Amino acid sequence: MGASRWQKQHIHFRRIVWTISAAISLLLIILLLLLGYGIDMAGLYFIVIFFVTRVSLAFLLKNRYANSMVRVLKFDYEEIERDFRTIFKNKNIRFYRKSEEDAYRYEFPGHNLSMTVQPHWLSMDANLQSTPPATKVTLHVLNAKNIAFAEMLADSIEEMAGQRKKPGQPVTGTKHG
């Protein structure tokens, strides 16, 4: 598996980190106010501690408790979705596909794993015509039992992306954070 292309992360990671950072910082500001520091000094410490704990928790928890794998492909999500069905059929992988609003969701019975395929914008201006279409692929609910299956799916998607890449075209995937 191309480690530089797939990124492991935790689905609820941002909310957990923000909550813990806010709680620690809030306790600190209350402590500083009780010790007689002024609101301006306590506020400054609040901001510094909030960002330091947020960054620290991000580095500590990011890959250790990952429960999903994410990859952004520089292809239109509806076109690539047909290729996913072909891959699964060729590799005899059972799946159920559900269409959601601007996304496709695949369930893999027996593996307790799901995959979401949805459009992704590489720039903040989604209406920019020069921005190529992109697709965000997320493998959800990784655990010790299905990690081998998830890596096999990731390898299959890598092969498919490599076959779709035209000669002279830049690398097909980007990191997503």
XYZ file of N, CA and C in Angstrom:
531
model
N 0.845 -1.178 0.000
C 0.000 0.000 0.000
C 0.883 1.231 0.000
N 0.531 2.222 -0.803
C 1.274 3.462 -0.852
C 1.002 4.300 0.378
N 1.912 4.259 1.341
C 1.697 4.950 2.616
C 1.594 6.455 2.427
N 2.236 7.002 1.399
C 2.186 8.439 1.201
C 0.861 8.883 0.587
N 0.031 7.957 0.139
C -1.209 8.330 -0.515
C -2.430 8.156 0.371
N -2.505 7.114 1.139
C -3.618 6.889 2.043
C -3.249 7.456 3.396
N -4.176 8.131 4.012
C -3.918 8.699 5.325
C -4.889 8.108 6.331
N -4.345 7.572 7.428
C -5.195 7.045 8.486
C -5.584 8.186 9.405
N -6.829 8.170 9.859
C -7.305 9.192 10.776
C -8.480 8.671 11.565
N -8.872 9.426 12.548
C -10.022 9.069 13.365
C -11.197 9.929 12.914
N -12.356 9.312 12.722
C -13.520 10.033 12.202
C -13.946 11.160 13.140
N -13.972 10.905 14.425
C -14.438 11.899 15.394
C -13.275 12.648 16.030
N -12.122 12.598 15.412
C -10.890 13.135 15.958
C -10.989 14.629 16.273
N -11.488 15.419 15.360
C -11.520 16.872 15.560
C -12.362 17.263 16.757
N -13.535 16.659 16.885
C -14.403 16.999 18.021
C -13.765 16.610 19.343
N -13.119 15.458 19.387
C -12.465 14.997 20.621
C -11.346 15.951 21.015
N -10.493 16.299 20.065
C -9.360 17.179 20.343
C -9.841 18.562 20.766
N -10.834 19.111 20.066
C -11.351 20.434 20.429
C -11.951 20.412 21.830
N -12.685 19.384 22.170
C -13.334 19.300 23.481
C -12.306 19.203 24.601
N -11.337 18.329 24.447
C -10.314 18.163 25.481
C -9.488 19.439 25.627
N -9.101 20.045 24.512
C -8.315 21.280 24.560
C -9.093 22.402 25.234
N -10.355 22.526 24.903
C -11.178 23.580 25.509
C -11.339 23.344 27.007
N -11.546 22.104 27.410
C -11.728 21.798 28.833
C -10.455 22.107 29.626
N -9.304 21.709 29.129
C -8.039 21.975 29.817
C -7.795 23.479 29.897
N -8.013 24.180 28.803
C -7.787 25.622 28.772
C -8.760 26.364 29.674
N -10.000 25.932 29.706
C -10.999 26.559 30.565
C -10.647 26.379 32.041
N -10.201 25.185 32.396
C -9.759 24.953 33.776
C -8.567 25.843 34.126
N -7.662 26.023 33.187
C -6.503 26.874 33.419
C -6.915 28.328 33.620
N -7.812 28.836 32.791
C -8.223 30.241 32.926
C -8.941 30.469 34.255
N -9.748 29.511 34.682
C -10.426 29.635 35.988
C -9.396 29.632 37.110
N -8.415 28.745 37.033
C -7.360 28.679 38.042
C -6.576 29.989 38.101
N -6.217 30.520 36.930
C -5.452 31.767 36.893
C -6.259 32.942 37.448
N -7.544 32.988 37.155
C -8.393 34.059 37.694
C -8.514 33.945 39.208
N -8.603 32.721 39.702
C -8.680 32.520 41.155
C -7.367 32.891 41.849
N -6.245 32.735 41.162
C -4.939 33.082 41.723
C -4.644 34.578 41.635
N -5.544 35.349 41.054
C -5.388 36.796 41.034
C -4.808 37.375 39.757
N -4.610 36.569 38.726
C -4.132 37.114 37.456
C -5.247 37.930 36.810
N -4.883 38.917 36.033
C -5.860 39.736 35.327
C -6.479 38.964 34.171
N -7.613 39.448 33.719
C -8.328 38.762 32.632
C -7.503 38.756 31.350
N -6.716 39.822 31.119
C -5.911 39.863 29.901
C -4.811 38.809 29.924
N -4.140 38.646 31.066
C -3.081 37.635 31.186
C -3.679 36.221 31.158
N -4.780 36.023 31.854
C -5.433 34.705 31.860
C -5.933 34.360 30.464
N -6.456 35.333 29.734
C -6.919 35.106 28.355
C -5.792 34.718 27.428
N -4.646 35.378 27.614
C -3.478 35.047 26.798
C -3.025 33.612 27.064
N -2.955 33.222 28.345
C -2.597 31.846 28.682
C -3.623 30.855 28.133
N -4.897 31.234 28.169
C -5.959 30.383 27.627
C -5.700 30.078 26.154
N -5.422 31.104 25.387
C -5.196 30.934 23.942
C -3.958 30.064 23.686
N -2.871 30.359 24.393
C -1.624 29.607 24.189
C -1.824 28.137 24.569
N -2.378 27.885 25.735
C -2.570 26.500 26.192
C -3.564 25.766 25.296
N -4.609 26.455 24.847
C -5.592 25.830 23.966
C -4.923 25.301 22.696
N -4.119 26.128 22.053
C -3.482 25.703 20.812
C -2.366 24.685 21.041
N -1.631 24.817 22.121
C -0.571 23.850 22.423
C -1.176 22.476 22.705
N -2.237 22.418 23.514
C -2.857 21.109 23.792
C -3.523 20.546 22.545
N -4.104 21.400 21.725
C -4.743 20.924 20.501
C -3.732 20.291 19.560
N -2.614 20.947 19.351
C -1.574 20.409 18.464
C -0.959 19.149 19.070
N -0.697 19.171 20.362
C -0.112 17.998 21.026
C -1.025 16.787 20.924
N -2.299 16.974 21.212
C -3.247 15.861 21.110
C -3.373 15.362 19.672
N -3.310 16.271 18.740
C -3.399 15.877 17.331
C -2.254 14.932 16.971
N -1.046 15.271 17.370
C 0.095 14.411 17.056
C 0.046 13.098 17.826
N -0.406 13.136 19.064
C -0.438 11.921 19.877
C -1.519 10.936 19.440
N -2.684 11.447 19.057
C -3.823 10.575 18.807
C -4.090 10.257 17.339
N -3.516 11.014 16.432
C -3.910 10.928 15.025
C -3.850 9.509 14.452
N -2.700 8.900 14.446
C -2.575 7.571 13.850
C -2.769 6.451 14.857
N -2.572 6.738 16.116
C -2.654 5.685 17.117
C -4.057 5.102 17.235
N -5.060 5.931 17.149
C -6.445 5.485 17.297
C -7.229 5.684 16.003
N -6.572 5.516 14.880
C -7.223 5.719 13.584
C -8.301 4.668 13.355
N -9.442 5.107 12.823
C -10.509 4.171 12.482
C -11.017 4.398 11.064
N -10.238 5.113 10.258
C -10.600 5.285 8.861
C -9.345 5.554 8.041
N -9.470 5.327 6.744
C -8.403 5.630 5.800
C -9.007 6.544 4.739
N -8.278 7.596 4.371
C -8.801 8.594 3.438
C -7.821 8.762 2.293
N -8.366 8.933 1.102
C -7.552 9.183 -0.093
C -8.331 10.108 -1.002
N -7.674 11.090 -1.573
C -8.290 11.984 -2.549
C -7.707 11.635 -3.909
N -8.586 11.323 -4.862
C -8.190 10.989 -6.226
C -8.614 12.116 -7.161
N -7.787 12.432 -8.122
C -8.094 13.521 -9.044
C -8.897 13.015 -10.246
N -10.056 12.424 -9.940
C -10.988 11.956 -10.954
C -12.381 12.344 -10.520
N -13.301 12.448 -11.472
C -14.690 12.745 -11.159
C -15.304 11.568 -10.412
N -16.048 11.840 -9.350
C -16.526 10.760 -8.474
C -17.533 9.850 -9.143
N -18.318 10.353 -10.087
C -19.278 9.475 -10.761
C -18.592 8.548 -11.755
N -17.559 9.028 -12.429
C -16.818 8.173 -13.364
C -16.045 7.090 -12.614
N -15.393 7.468 -11.541
C -14.577 6.520 -10.786
C -15.448 5.511 -10.050
N -16.665 5.893 -9.735
C -17.587 4.995 -9.038
C -17.857 3.748 -9.879
N -17.966 3.896 -11.175
C -18.152 2.736 -12.062
C -16.937 1.812 -11.999
N -15.747 2.396 -11.909
C -14.524 1.592 -11.811
C -14.481 0.800 -10.511
N -14.988 1.382 -9.417
C -15.028 0.652 -8.153
C -15.888 -0.600 -8.287
N -17.048 -0.460 -8.908
C -17.918 -1.631 -9.082
C -17.224 -2.699 -9.913
N -16.473 -2.297 -10.933
C -15.736 -3.250 -11.764
C -14.649 -3.957 -10.955
N -13.920 -3.202 -10.153
C -12.868 -3.793 -9.302
C -13.467 -4.834 -8.373
N -14.559 -4.467 -7.704
C -15.178 -5.385 -6.742
C -15.682 -6.639 -7.431
N -16.234 -6.475 -8.618
C -16.724 -7.634 -9.364
C -15.560 -8.541 -9.774
N -14.479 -7.952 -10.269
C -13.322 -8.736 -10.708
C -12.622 -9.460 -9.560
N -12.655 -8.892 -8.383
C -11.992 -9.507 -7.226
C -12.963 -10.316 -6.365
N -14.179 -10.528 -6.872
C -15.214 -11.299 -6.173
C -15.476 -10.788 -4.755
N -15.598 -9.468 -4.637
C -15.893 -8.833 -3.353
C -17.383 -8.508 -3.325
N -18.076 -9.077 -2.341
C -19.499 -8.771 -2.185
C -19.655 -7.367 -1.615
N -20.603 -6.628 -2.154
C -20.837 -5.275 -1.662
C -22.285 -4.886 -1.914
N -22.731 -3.933 -1.120
C -24.027 -3.290 -1.329
C -23.744 -1.812 -1.507
N -24.355 -1.234 -2.541
C -24.121 0.178 -2.836
C -25.383 0.964 -2.554
N -25.226 2.077 -1.865
C -26.333 2.986 -1.592
C -25.971 4.346 -2.159
N -26.921 4.948 -2.862
C -26.717 6.308 -3.343
C -27.228 7.269 -2.287
N -26.401 8.199 -1.923
C -26.779 9.251 -0.992
C -26.647 10.568 -1.739
N -27.026 11.640 -1.091
C -26.916 12.940 -1.728
C -25.444 13.262 -1.982
N -25.059 13.367 -3.238
C -23.685 13.651 -3.660
C -22.658 12.676 -3.096
N -23.016 11.417 -2.955
C -22.066 10.413 -2.469
C -22.597 9.018 -2.765
N -21.677 8.076 -2.794
C -22.020 6.660 -2.878
C -21.426 5.997 -1.651
N -22.190 5.087 -1.063
C -21.718 4.375 0.128
C -21.751 2.883 -0.174
N -20.632 2.227 0.081
C -20.506 0.794 -0.121
C -20.414 0.112 1.236
N -21.147 -0.960 1.388
C -21.069 -1.804 2.581
C -20.501 -3.151 2.127
N -19.589 -3.697 2.899
C -18.969 -4.970 2.586
C -19.379 -5.983 3.640
N -20.389 -6.808 3.334
C -20.883 -7.771 4.330
C -19.797 -8.740 4.774
N -19.790 -9.021 6.063
C -18.818 -9.943 6.619
C -17.514 -9.296 7.046
N -17.326 -8.038 6.688
C -16.071 -7.361 7.030
C -16.286 -6.166 7.960
N -17.525 -5.788 8.196
C -17.847 -4.634 9.048
C -17.051 -3.409 8.604
N -17.021 -3.171 7.301
C -16.289 -2.058 6.722
C -17.193 -1.369 5.720
N -17.117 -0.053 5.660
C -17.870 0.680 4.655
C -16.933 1.655 3.954
N -17.328 2.057 2.769
C -16.531 2.984 1.972
C -17.458 4.056 1.433
N -17.045 5.306 1.573
C -17.805 6.426 1.044
C -17.008 7.057 -0.084
N -17.684 7.299 -1.205
C -17.085 7.945 -2.362
C -17.888 9.217 -2.586
N -17.220 10.369 -2.492
C -17.937 11.632 -2.616
C -17.074 12.661 -3.325
N -17.701 13.669 -3.920
C -16.911 14.707 -4.583
C -16.095 15.488 -3.556
N -14.961 15.990 -4.007
C -14.072 16.749 -3.133
C -13.497 17.899 -3.945
N -13.422 19.070 -3.340
C -12.879 20.225 -4.035
C -11.475 20.484 -3.545
N -10.551 20.607 -4.487
C -9.150 20.809 -4.145
C -8.840 22.260 -3.805
N -9.727 23.171 -4.195
C -9.546 24.573 -3.825
C -10.801 25.052 -3.124
N -10.701 26.177 -2.463
C -11.843 26.718 -1.728
C -12.939 27.207 -2.670
N -12.588 27.593 -3.889
C -13.565 28.074 -4.856
C -14.064 26.890 -5.670
N -15.216 26.333 -5.291
C -15.748 25.140 -5.948
C -16.207 25.424 -7.371
N -16.440 26.687 -7.710
C -16.918 27.038 -9.047
C -15.783 27.316 -10.021
N -14.561 27.250 -9.573
C -13.414 27.522 -10.420
C -13.318 26.449 -11.504
N -13.364 26.860 -12.772
C -13.391 25.919 -13.888
C -12.049 25.225 -14.116
N -10.936 25.859 -13.721
C -9.628 25.252 -13.970
C -9.285 24.163 -12.953
N -10.060 24.044 -11.885
C -9.805 23.016 -10.878
C -10.333 21.679 -11.382
N -9.459 20.666 -11.448
C -9.937 19.360 -11.922
C -10.872 18.725 -10.891
N -11.805 17.894 -11.354
C -12.682 17.223 -10.397
C -11.866 16.255 -9.538
N -12.314 16.086 -8.313
C -11.620 15.183 -7.395
C -12.648 14.384 -6.615
N -12.209 13.245 -6.100
C -13.070 12.337 -5.353
C -12.388 11.986 -4.042
N -13.147 12.071 -2.961
C -12.650 11.674 -1.643
C -13.176 10.277 -1.345
N -12.269 9.342 -1.097
C -12.616 7.962 -0.783
C -12.256 7.720 0.681
N -13.241 7.288 1.475
C -13.011 7.042 2.894
C -13.428 5.625 3.237
N -12.505 4.867 3.802
C -12.802 3.538 4.326
C -13.074 3.709 5.816
N -14.301 3.390 6.242
C -14.738 3.633 7.617
C -14.688 2.367 8.466
N -14.590 2.560 9.743
C -14.700 1.553 10.789
C -13.580 0.511 10.666
N -12.344 1.000 10.615
C -11.200 0.090 10.626
C -11.039 -0.496 12.018
N -10.738 -1.779 12.062
C -10.423 -2.442 13.324
C -9.436 -3.562 13.037
N -9.020 -4.262 14.068
C -8.005 -5.309 13.911
C -8.478 -6.429 12.987
N -9.780 -6.686 12.942
C -10.302 -7.789 12.130
C -10.367 -7.456 10.644
N -10.594 -6.198 10.292
C -10.796 -5.889 8.880
C -9.672 -5.057 8.262
N -8.584 -4.837 8.973
C -7.504 -4.013 8.431
C -6.872 -4.655 7.195
N -6.732 -5.966 7.158
C -6.151 -6.640 5.988
C -7.064 -6.466 4.773
N -8.370 -6.599 4.981
C -9.316 -6.394 3.892
C -9.278 -4.940 3.417
N -9.201 -3.997 4.347
C -9.142 -2.575 3.993
C -7.878 -2.266 3.192
N -6.760 -2.856 3.566
C -5.524 -2.631 2.828
C -5.585 -3.259 1.438
N -6.256 -4.407 1.313
C -6.447 -5.006 -0.001
C -7.303 -4.093 -0.878
N -8.364 -3.513 -0.307
C -9.185 -2.556 -1.053
C -8.357 -1.337 -1.460
N -7.547 -0.834 -0.534
C -6.713 0.328 -0.825
C -5.735 0.017 -1.954
N -5.121 -1.165 -1.930
C -4.218 -1.567 -3.011
C -4.952 -1.654 -4.337
N -6.155 -2.193 -4.326
C -6.953 -2.308 -5.547
C -7.290 -0.932 -6.100
N -7.617 -0.001 -5.221
C -7.928 1.365 -5.655
C -6.676 2.038 -6.204
N -5.525 1.764 -5.594
C -4.248 2.286 -6.107
C -3.995 1.782 -7.522
N -4.209 0.477 -7.754
C -4.015 -0.103 -9.084
C -4.947 0.551 -10.093
N -6.209 0.706 -9.720
C -7.193 1.315 -10.606
C -6.803 2.752 -10.928
N -6.360 3.510 -9.932
C -5.952 4.893 -10.159
C -4.741 4.951 -11.079
N -3.812 4.022 -10.907
C -2.646 3.966 -11.777
C -2.998 3.639 -13.215
N -3.998 2.773 -13.418
C -4.437 2.427 -14.765
C -5.183 3.580 -15.426
N -5.891 4.371 -14.640
C -6.645 5.507 -15.176
C -5.754 6.682 -15.512
N -4.581 6.752 -14.885
C -3.683 7.885 -15.101
C -3.171 7.873 -16.527
N -3.253 9.003 -17.170
C -2.779 9.133 -18.541
C -1.282 9.420 -18.522
N -0.543 8.995 -19.556
C 0.899 9.292 -19.614
C 1.130 10.799 -19.576
N 2.097 11.217 -18.788
C 2.437 12.627 -18.676
C 1.580 13.361 -17.658
N 0.584 12.718 -17.109
C -0.302 13.342 -16.109
C 0.371 13.291 -14.747
N 0.148 14.322 -13.896
C 0.769 14.289 -12.571
C 0.197 13.157 -11.716
N 0.803 12.956 -10.560
C 0.380 11.906 -9.620
C -1.098 12.047 -9.356
N -1.821 10.907 -9.235
C -3.274 10.942 -9.147
C -3.819 11.205 -7.781
N -3.045 11.099 -6.746
C -3.592 11.257 -5.399
C -2.905 12.366 -4.641
N -3.578 12.847 -3.608
C -3.003 13.845 -2.726
C -3.268 13.435 -1.302
N -2.466 13.960 -0.399
C -2.727 13.721 1.011
C -3.921 14.549 1.426
N -4.659 14.046 2.376
C -5.813 14.774 2.893
C -5.734 14.774 4.397
N -5.890 15.902 5.013
C -5.765 15.956 6.451
C -6.926 16.431 7.190
